[in-house]
């Protein structure tokens, strides 16, 4: 067992920190307050290869291992969770899904464009009546000759406004299927942008599919493979979201510790008060526990086996740690924590998303419970 990063991973981490400090941190507040997707940051990230982070070099990706990719998302989220989750949606949910399930033609058509940032990816699974029960889809995929006609409504599609490619899930004759739908396909309309509590630099849109025709060749995987395609994508995304939770939580501790060292009340820095020490120390302990769960899950993904159980564990834990730590660190800042001119309010709002996005915590708990009780011959249904 070796917990050390390789020299390459250390080099990547230094590069990510440098990029984020120069390109992301100075813009993060503006991105949030103006509710503007970080397009200029994405362009610069594409130049660094980050938009094709884990794609092979054959498709112009950076061919990062998952541990390095987790370090990238963690670093970006420390400065701006909107940027980190935009990138994770693009890479983990869309680009990597095409790499894993796509035909050679689909990979050649899309992966270089995604790696270059010429198309941003979006993942359209959730519907008004299919949330946690994600496979209860009403959207229909009706085959006609060598085409498929898509009809239905998708909700809360992250990156909706900026996407060039939508990965759309629909009910076909043989079960759930996944389709690559370019933005300019007739019959596809990007609708209402939902105002949100946090992640305000991201757009979450309703997507309308009305007689939207795509070639059968746009199906990702075989007929009826959509369930597996979606699950694998969400397992990958769970690790990326957990890395984002780690980033936002550890950055919050940093901000609060600095504040507590400088803020003087009753004649001393508040860091000298045991209540504040407890908040900060207890939070750092949780952050460190999360750190090794994240790196371990990413390492498991690098080994190529099944990592879905560990993905659920780390995602559920990250959501809890990010929420409780940002909440406590906001308390350390007192009134300054509540004010939008200071970064803690944004971190707190952003962190709250992690209990829902990428599947709610309760459903990840169900998956963990399924494993526990399977060993006792008890079948647990969601
Ligand atoms: C910020 C954000 C970004 C998102 N981005 C995307 C995206 O890009 N693409 C996409 O397709 N979707 C996206 N979603 C949708 C997200 O995946 C869903 O919100 C999530 O799956 C939960 O569905 P729901 O909100 O309909 O909740 P519901 O399914 O209605 O659940 C409501 C509550 O009931 C609980 N619950 C439901 N069933 C059970 C059960 N069996 N056991 C115990 N508890 C249960 C849930 O955990 C939750 O607490 C996004 C959501 C958010 C908030």
XYZ file of C-alpha atoms and ligand atoms in Angstrom:
435
model
C 0.000 0.000 0.000
C 1.531 3.293 -1.115
C -0.236 6.559 -0.306
C 2.311 8.792 -2.057
C 1.568 10.612 -5.303
C 3.851 9.759 -8.214
C 6.204 12.472 -9.439
C 3.890 12.988 -12.399
C 0.841 13.436 -10.154
C 2.743 15.960 -8.030
C 3.722 17.853 -11.158
C 0.121 17.870 -12.396
C -1.131 19.071 -9.014
C 1.308 21.992 -9.078
C 0.164 22.825 -12.608
C -3.539 22.686 -11.628
C -2.907 24.944 -8.640
C -1.058 27.424 -10.771
C -3.826 27.455 -13.406
C -6.600 27.788 -10.854
C -4.859 30.562 -8.910
C -4.252 32.572 -12.097
C -7.310 31.834 -14.201
C -10.125 30.749 -11.891
C -9.758 32.345 -8.457
C -9.817 35.978 -9.674
C -13.016 35.337 -11.671
C -14.934 33.094 -9.280
C -16.929 35.799 -7.523
C -17.930 37.433 -10.823
C -18.963 34.075 -12.295
C -21.249 33.507 -9.289
C -22.675 36.991 -8.819
C -23.276 37.591 -12.517
C -24.525 34.007 -12.939
C -22.370 33.679 -16.008
C -20.977 30.349 -17.278
C -17.158 30.394 -17.141
C -16.645 30.330 -20.913
C -13.302 32.147 -20.940
C -11.986 29.840 -18.208
C -13.175 26.819 -20.209
C -11.317 28.079 -23.281
C -8.106 28.367 -21.271
C -8.755 24.987 -19.643
C -9.142 23.476 -23.126
C -5.744 24.905 -24.115
C -4.248 23.084 -21.132
C -5.938 19.827 -22.182
C -8.296 19.813 -19.174
C -11.487 19.442 -21.238
C -10.172 16.118 -22.479
C -8.565 15.374 -19.116
C -8.967 11.589 -19.025
C -9.355 11.000 -22.772
C -6.538 9.182 -24.578
C -4.007 11.174 -26.586
C -5.359 9.491 -29.748
C -8.424 11.724 -29.336
C -6.353 14.760 -28.286
C -7.003 14.137 -24.601
C -4.489 14.696 -21.800
C -4.689 11.008 -20.797
C -4.651 11.822 -17.085
C -5.158 8.972 -14.642
C -8.244 9.315 -12.408
C -6.217 10.314 -9.347
C -4.752 13.272 -11.272
C -8.207 14.095 -12.615
C -9.574 14.086 -9.039
C -6.768 16.505 -8.119
C -7.822 18.758 -10.997
C -11.484 18.845 -9.921
C -10.520 19.291 -6.251
C -8.260 22.224 -7.118
C -10.787 23.976 -9.357
C -13.583 23.481 -6.809
C -11.434 25.093 -4.116
C -11.664 28.304 -6.118
C -14.933 27.899 -8.039
C -17.291 24.956 -7.768
C -19.274 26.107 -10.810
C -16.166 25.748 -12.974
C -15.280 22.360 -11.469
C -18.767 20.880 -11.932
C -19.105 22.313 -15.465
C -15.883 20.543 -16.375
C -16.809 17.324 -14.549
C -20.160 17.164 -16.345
C -18.394 17.558 -19.679
C -15.605 15.044 -18.979
C -17.101 12.421 -16.640
C -20.693 12.305 -17.853
C -20.244 12.908 -21.561
C -16.705 12.544 -22.979
C -15.815 9.450 -20.946
C -19.186 7.863 -21.696
C -18.530 8.204 -25.416
C -15.056 6.750 -24.919
C -16.457 3.788 -22.996
C -19.562 2.990 -25.033
C -19.095 4.748 -28.372
C -18.416 3.245 -31.795
C -15.133 4.194 -33.437
C -17.008 6.664 -35.670
C -18.709 8.320 -32.656
C -15.372 8.635 -30.872
C -13.667 10.122 -33.920
C -16.556 12.515 -34.549
C -16.916 13.830 -31.026
C -13.948 13.247 -28.735
C -11.481 15.640 -30.434
C -14.194 18.353 -30.467
C -14.968 17.789 -26.794
C -11.267 17.754 -25.851
C -10.742 21.041 -27.702
C -13.785 22.619 -26.067
C -15.359 23.176 -29.482
C -18.374 21.334 -28.121
C -19.336 21.254 -24.431
C -21.170 18.161 -23.233
C -24.462 17.920 -21.322
C -26.214 14.879 -19.841
C -29.994 14.761 -20.147
C -31.442 11.998 -17.997
C -33.741 13.553 -15.362
C -37.377 14.313 -16.240
C -40.196 15.972 -14.334
C -41.458 12.525 -13.204
C -38.175 10.605 -13.298
C -35.740 11.903 -10.666
C -34.337 9.336 -8.223
C -36.303 6.740 -10.179
C -34.218 7.714 -13.176
C -35.205 4.816 -15.407
C -38.952 5.641 -15.253
C -38.491 7.761 -18.367
C -41.394 9.209 -20.324
C -39.197 10.418 -23.188
C -39.711 8.063 -26.105
C -37.260 6.871 -28.773
C -39.261 5.627 -31.752
C -37.262 3.946 -34.526
C -38.202 4.786 -38.115
C -36.063 3.338 -40.897
C -32.479 4.323 -40.100
C -33.533 7.128 -37.759
C -34.892 7.452 -34.228
C -37.481 10.067 -33.250
C -37.086 11.518 -29.747
C -40.063 13.049 -27.916
C -40.095 14.223 -24.311
C -38.957 16.773 -21.740
C -35.750 16.762 -19.678
C -35.147 18.916 -16.617
C -32.187 20.555 -14.894
C -29.739 19.716 -17.652
C -26.393 21.065 -16.463
C -24.476 23.042 -19.124
C -27.742 23.269 -21.097
C -27.148 26.814 -22.394
C -23.534 26.225 -23.409
C -23.655 22.641 -24.692
C -22.905 21.620 -28.255
C -23.719 17.969 -27.592
C -26.472 16.412 -25.462
C -26.399 12.842 -24.268
C -30.131 12.105 -24.147
C -31.731 9.083 -22.471
C -35.064 7.782 -23.729
C -37.308 4.744 -23.570
C -36.893 2.643 -26.714
C -38.615 -0.577 -27.776
C -35.964 -2.673 -26.005
C -35.520 -0.519 -22.899
C -33.695 2.687 -22.041
C -31.332 3.937 -24.721
C -28.768 6.748 -24.931
C -28.405 9.041 -27.951
C -25.907 11.667 -29.031
C -27.920 14.730 -30.041
C -26.033 17.752 -31.419
C -27.371 21.106 -30.285
C -28.535 22.210 -33.742
C -30.698 19.109 -34.348
C -34.199 20.193 -35.453
C -36.729 19.350 -32.739
C -34.308 19.978 -29.856
C -34.946 23.177 -27.890
C -32.991 24.398 -24.897
C -35.581 26.044 -22.666
C -35.926 27.698 -19.284
C -32.798 28.319 -17.226
C -33.619 27.423 -13.636
C -32.457 29.944 -10.988
C -30.523 28.063 -8.283
C -29.363 28.347 -4.664
C -25.751 27.712 -5.647
C -23.584 26.759 -8.636
C -24.816 29.978 -10.173
C -22.109 29.988 -12.830
C -23.748 26.899 -14.296
C -26.901 26.783 -16.363
C -29.540 24.181 -15.589
C -32.103 24.058 -18.365
C -35.257 22.330 -19.453
C -34.730 20.476 -22.723
C -37.601 19.875 -25.134
C -37.482 17.074 -27.689
C -40.303 17.325 -30.204
C -40.053 15.018 -33.200
C -36.294 15.269 -32.828
C -34.754 12.923 -35.419
C -31.270 11.504 -35.074
C -29.655 8.678 -37.069
C -29.789 5.246 -35.391
C -25.998 5.481 -35.622
C -26.182 8.114 -32.840
C -27.221 5.467 -30.292
C -24.503 4.990 -27.705
C -24.109 1.269 -27.005
C -26.642 -1.315 -28.120
C -30.454 -1.197 -27.979
C -31.543 -1.271 -24.334
C -28.034 -0.507 -22.992
C -29.030 2.933 -21.671
C -29.400 1.873 -18.072
C -25.829 0.608 -17.900
C -24.536 3.614 -19.864
C -26.202 5.992 -17.374
C -25.034 4.076 -14.307
C -21.388 3.941 -15.382
C -21.479 7.670 -16.196
C -22.968 8.478 -12.811
C -20.412 6.330 -10.990
C -17.622 8.284 -12.678
C -19.400 11.554 -11.908
C -19.852 10.546 -8.254
C -16.072 10.426 -7.789
C -15.618 13.767 -9.574
C -18.339 15.375 -7.434
C -16.723 13.953 -4.310
C -13.434 15.543 -5.401
C -15.323 18.830 -5.820
C -16.709 18.392 -2.289
C -13.190 17.881 -1.006
C -11.994 21.007 -2.784
C -14.742 23.280 -1.510
C -14.501 21.916 2.047
C -10.736 22.251 2.363
C -10.782 25.752 0.850
C -13.442 26.747 3.402
C -11.236 25.604 6.269
C -8.395 27.669 4.822
C -10.524 30.801 4.549
C -11.954 30.364 8.056
C -8.586 29.617 9.686
C -7.117 32.762 8.147
C -10.108 34.811 9.243
C -9.934 33.422 12.796
C -6.253 34.347 13.011
C -6.971 37.970 12.066
C -10.373 38.721 13.570
C -9.918 40.181 17.054
C -12.721 40.087 19.612
C -12.330 40.428 23.405
C -8.763 41.613 22.727
C -7.489 38.392 21.057
C -7.794 36.668 17.681
C -10.929 34.489 17.821
C -8.648 31.517 16.932
C -7.660 31.586 20.614
C -11.209 30.640 21.595
C -11.741 26.939 22.040
C -15.139 26.936 20.319
C -13.488 28.242 17.138
C -10.602 25.773 17.452
C -13.156 22.953 17.731
C -14.980 24.094 14.601
C -11.789 24.361 12.574
C -10.041 21.246 13.904
C -13.168 19.069 13.667
C -13.658 20.217 10.095
C -10.087 19.508 9.070
C -10.373 15.985 10.481
C -13.433 15.362 8.289
C -11.703 16.883 5.266
C -8.694 14.577 5.705
C -10.958 11.523 6.022
C -12.716 12.564 2.817
C -9.419 13.196 1.031
C -8.315 9.576 1.303
C -11.732 8.212 0.352
C -11.644 10.384 -2.797
C -8.115 9.385 -3.808
C -8.871 5.752 -3.046
C -12.025 5.748 -5.194
C -10.119 7.459 -8.023
C -7.323 4.916 -7.694
C -9.891 2.101 -7.882
C -11.260 3.616 -11.093
C -7.692 3.608 -12.442
C -7.460 -0.142 -11.750
C -10.246 -0.708 -14.291
C -12.550 -2.845 -12.113
C -16.018 -2.124 -10.742
C -15.926 0.966 -8.530
C -19.640 1.722 -8.234
C -19.972 0.767 -4.546
C -17.000 2.937 -3.570
C -18.320 5.743 -5.772
C -21.576 5.767 -3.786
C -19.713 5.707 -0.464
C -17.433 8.593 -1.344
C -20.218 10.660 -2.953
C -22.494 10.326 0.097
C -19.655 11.140 2.488
C -18.446 14.088 0.410
C -21.930 15.607 0.310
C -22.131 15.401 4.107
C -18.607 16.723 4.754
C -18.922 19.574 2.244
C -22.256 20.658 3.718
C -21.288 20.459 7.415
C -17.803 21.914 6.952
C -18.926 24.911 4.869
C -21.739 25.485 7.373
C -19.335 25.472 10.334
C -16.773 27.620 8.552
C -19.492 30.138 7.747
C -20.176 30.282 11.502
C -16.490 31.018 12.167
C -16.770 34.079 9.937
C -19.853 35.281 11.813
C -21.661 38.041 9.909
C -18.909 38.129 7.293
C -19.762 34.517 6.484
C -23.311 35.481 5.625
C -22.383 38.440 3.439
C -22.086 37.832 -0.289
C -19.010 40.074 -0.593
C -16.992 37.355 1.185
C -16.377 33.940 -0.402
C -17.866 31.728 2.311
C -21.514 32.317 1.430
C -20.848 31.106 -2.109
C -18.998 28.022 -0.915
C -21.863 27.157 1.443
C -24.499 27.556 -1.281
C -22.446 25.610 -3.820
C -21.650 22.754 -1.428
C -25.338 22.183 -0.727
C -25.859 20.926 -4.278
C -23.768 17.839 -3.604
C -26.522 16.097 -1.649
C -28.740 16.110 -4.754
C -26.741 16.463 -7.967
C -25.373 13.143 -9.210
C -28.127 11.264 -7.373
C -29.385 12.221 -3.904
C -27.593 10.954 -0.794
C -30.553 8.766 0.157
C -30.212 6.771 -3.068
C -26.468 6.309 -2.555
C -27.308 5.014 0.925
C -29.741 2.544 -0.654
C -26.910 1.208 -2.835
C -24.677 0.765 0.197
C -27.523 -0.918 2.095
C -28.112 -3.256 -0.874
C -24.540 -4.535 -0.513
C -24.786 -4.884 3.268
C -28.023 -6.846 3.165
C -27.192 -8.903 0.064
C -24.689 -10.696 2.296
C -27.665 -11.601 4.496
C -29.828 -12.755 1.570
C -32.101 -9.737 1.841
C -32.964 -7.888 -1.327
C -33.327 -4.128 -0.893
C -35.298 -2.163 -3.507
C -34.989 1.628 -3.744
C -27.755 21.300 -9.267
C -28.351 20.121 -9.966
C -27.816 19.709 -11.188
C -28.375 18.640 -11.880
N -27.851 18.283 -13.097
C -28.437 17.292 -13.802
C -27.977 16.957 -15.117
O -27.020 17.531 -15.643
N -28.607 15.974 -15.794
C -29.654 15.292 -15.256
O -30.179 14.408 -15.924
N -30.117 15.578 -14.016
C -29.537 16.566 -13.273
N -30.002 16.888 -12.024
C -31.113 16.137 -11.469
C -30.705 15.218 -10.315
O -30.014 14.117 -10.799
C -32.000 14.882 -9.567
O -32.375 16.057 -8.885
C -31.824 13.754 -8.612
O -31.625 12.564 -9.306
C -33.029 13.586 -7.683
O -34.240 13.616 -8.362
P -35.394 14.626 -7.868
O -34.774 15.935 -7.664
O -36.513 14.506 -8.808
O -35.823 14.105 -6.429
P -36.911 12.995 -6.080
O -36.578 11.736 -6.792
O -38.271 13.551 -6.221
O -36.604 12.787 -4.523
C -37.039 13.705 -3.521
C -36.489 13.211 -2.188
O -36.968 11.879 -1.937
C -35.870 11.009 -1.732
N -36.151 9.685 -2.279
C -36.660 9.393 -3.513
N -36.731 8.056 -3.685
C -36.256 7.512 -2.535
C -36.053 6.149 -2.097
N -36.348 5.113 -2.869
N -35.555 5.955 -0.870
C -35.231 7.007 -0.069
N -35.378 8.303 -0.431
C -35.887 8.547 -1.648
C -34.703 11.655 -2.458
O -33.473 11.202 -1.973
C -34.958 13.128 -2.182
O -34.456 13.461 -0.916
C -29.465 17.941 -11.321
C -29.970 18.341 -10.088
C -29.432 19.410 -9.416
C -30.009 19.826 -8.087
